Backbone as numpy.savetxt, mean C-alpha at the origin, in Angstrom:
# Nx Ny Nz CAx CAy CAz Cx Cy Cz
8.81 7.73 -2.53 8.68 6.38 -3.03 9.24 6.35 -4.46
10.09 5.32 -4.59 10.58 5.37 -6.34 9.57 4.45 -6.88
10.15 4.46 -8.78 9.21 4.18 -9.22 8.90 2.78 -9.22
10.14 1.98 -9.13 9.77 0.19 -8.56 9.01 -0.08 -7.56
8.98 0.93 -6.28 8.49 0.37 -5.33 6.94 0.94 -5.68
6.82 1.77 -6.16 5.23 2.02 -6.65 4.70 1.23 -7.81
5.47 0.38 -8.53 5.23 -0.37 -9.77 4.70 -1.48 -8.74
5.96 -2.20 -7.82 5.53 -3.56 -7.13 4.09 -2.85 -5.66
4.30 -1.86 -5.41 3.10 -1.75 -4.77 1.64 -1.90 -5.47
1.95 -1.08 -6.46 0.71 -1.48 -7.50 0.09 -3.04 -8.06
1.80 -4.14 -7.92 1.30 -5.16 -8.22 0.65 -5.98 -7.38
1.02 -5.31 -5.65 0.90 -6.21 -4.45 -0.64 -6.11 -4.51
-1.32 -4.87 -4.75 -2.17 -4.62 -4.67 -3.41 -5.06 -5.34
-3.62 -5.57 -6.33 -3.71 -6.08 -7.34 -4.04 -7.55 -6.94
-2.87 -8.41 -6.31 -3.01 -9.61 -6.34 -3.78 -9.83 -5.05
-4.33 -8.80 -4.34 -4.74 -8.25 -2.62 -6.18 -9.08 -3.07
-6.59 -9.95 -2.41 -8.10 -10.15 -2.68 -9.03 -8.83 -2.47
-10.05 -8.96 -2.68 -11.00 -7.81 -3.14 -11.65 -8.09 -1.27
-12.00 -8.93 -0.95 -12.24 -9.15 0.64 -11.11 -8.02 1.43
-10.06 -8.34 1.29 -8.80 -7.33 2.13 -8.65 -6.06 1.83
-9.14 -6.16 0.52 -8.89 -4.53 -0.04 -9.79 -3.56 0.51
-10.80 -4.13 0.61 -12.26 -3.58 0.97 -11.83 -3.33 2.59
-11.39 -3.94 3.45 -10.85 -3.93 4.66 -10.10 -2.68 4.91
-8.98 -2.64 4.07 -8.10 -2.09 4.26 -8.65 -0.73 3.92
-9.46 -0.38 2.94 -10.03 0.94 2.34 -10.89 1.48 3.69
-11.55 0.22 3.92 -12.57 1.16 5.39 -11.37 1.55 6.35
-10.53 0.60 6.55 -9.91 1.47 7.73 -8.69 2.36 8.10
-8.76 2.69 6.53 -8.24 4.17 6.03 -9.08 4.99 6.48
-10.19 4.88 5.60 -11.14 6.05 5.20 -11.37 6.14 7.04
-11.70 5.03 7.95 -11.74 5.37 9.41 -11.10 6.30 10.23
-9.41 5.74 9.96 -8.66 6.21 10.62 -8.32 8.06 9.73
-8.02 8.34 8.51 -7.72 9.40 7.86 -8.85 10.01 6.98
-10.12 9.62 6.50 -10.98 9.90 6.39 -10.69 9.80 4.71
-11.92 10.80 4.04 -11.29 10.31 1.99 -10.26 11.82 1.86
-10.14 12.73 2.43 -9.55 13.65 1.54 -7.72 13.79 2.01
-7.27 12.65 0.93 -5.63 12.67 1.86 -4.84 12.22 0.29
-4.07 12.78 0.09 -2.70 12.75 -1.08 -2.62 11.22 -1.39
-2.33 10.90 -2.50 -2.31 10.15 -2.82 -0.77 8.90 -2.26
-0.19 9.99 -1.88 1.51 9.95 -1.13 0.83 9.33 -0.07
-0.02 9.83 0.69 -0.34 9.21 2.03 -0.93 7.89 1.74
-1.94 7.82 0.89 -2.89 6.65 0.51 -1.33 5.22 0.25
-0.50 5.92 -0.51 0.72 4.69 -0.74 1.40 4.26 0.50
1.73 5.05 1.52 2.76 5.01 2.99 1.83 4.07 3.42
0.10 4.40 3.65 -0.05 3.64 3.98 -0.28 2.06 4.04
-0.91 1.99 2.44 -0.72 0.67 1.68 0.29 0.06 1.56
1.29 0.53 1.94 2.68 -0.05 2.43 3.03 -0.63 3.46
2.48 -0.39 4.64 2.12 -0.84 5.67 1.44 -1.81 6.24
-0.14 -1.29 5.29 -0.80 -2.65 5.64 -1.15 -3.23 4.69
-0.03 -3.78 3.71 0.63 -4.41 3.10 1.60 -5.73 3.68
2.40 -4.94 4.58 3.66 -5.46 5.04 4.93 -5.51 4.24
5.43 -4.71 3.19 5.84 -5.09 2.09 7.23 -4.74 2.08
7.18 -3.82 3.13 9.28 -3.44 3.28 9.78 -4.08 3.32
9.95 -5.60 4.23 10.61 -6.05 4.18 10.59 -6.81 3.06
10.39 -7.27 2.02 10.19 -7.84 0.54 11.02 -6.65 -0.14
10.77 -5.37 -0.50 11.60 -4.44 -0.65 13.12 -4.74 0.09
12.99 -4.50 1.23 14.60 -5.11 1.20 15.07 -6.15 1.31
14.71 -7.08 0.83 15.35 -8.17 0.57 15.58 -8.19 -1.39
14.76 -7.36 -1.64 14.81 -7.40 -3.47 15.50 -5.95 -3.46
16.24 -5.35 -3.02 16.89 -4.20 -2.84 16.40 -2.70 -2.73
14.79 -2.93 -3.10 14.10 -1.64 -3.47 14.17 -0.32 -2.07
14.99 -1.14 -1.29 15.05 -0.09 0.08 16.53 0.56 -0.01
């Protein structure tokens, strides 16, 4: 991951209501449990995010 797309992941995240975030954290911690790289924690917040395609359309892909 470069460092824009971890800057705008950080911002997506951020603007994520605290309702979704909380969502999204349980069903991490569900599916991969707490002890996983921080690399993984981003792939996946990327995901369920939806955010690639925003990345490529702003070139970050």
């Amino acid at each position: 991951m470069t460092p824009e797309q971890r800057y705008d992941l950080a911002i997506e995240w951020r603007r994520t209501s605290h309702k979704v975030r909380h969502m999204i954290r349980l069903e991490y911690r569900r599916q991969f449990g707490n002890d996983n790289s921080e690399e993984h924690w981003e792939e996946y917040l990327t995901e369920a995010l939806n955010i690639k395609p925003f990345w490529k359309t702003a070139g970050l892909i």
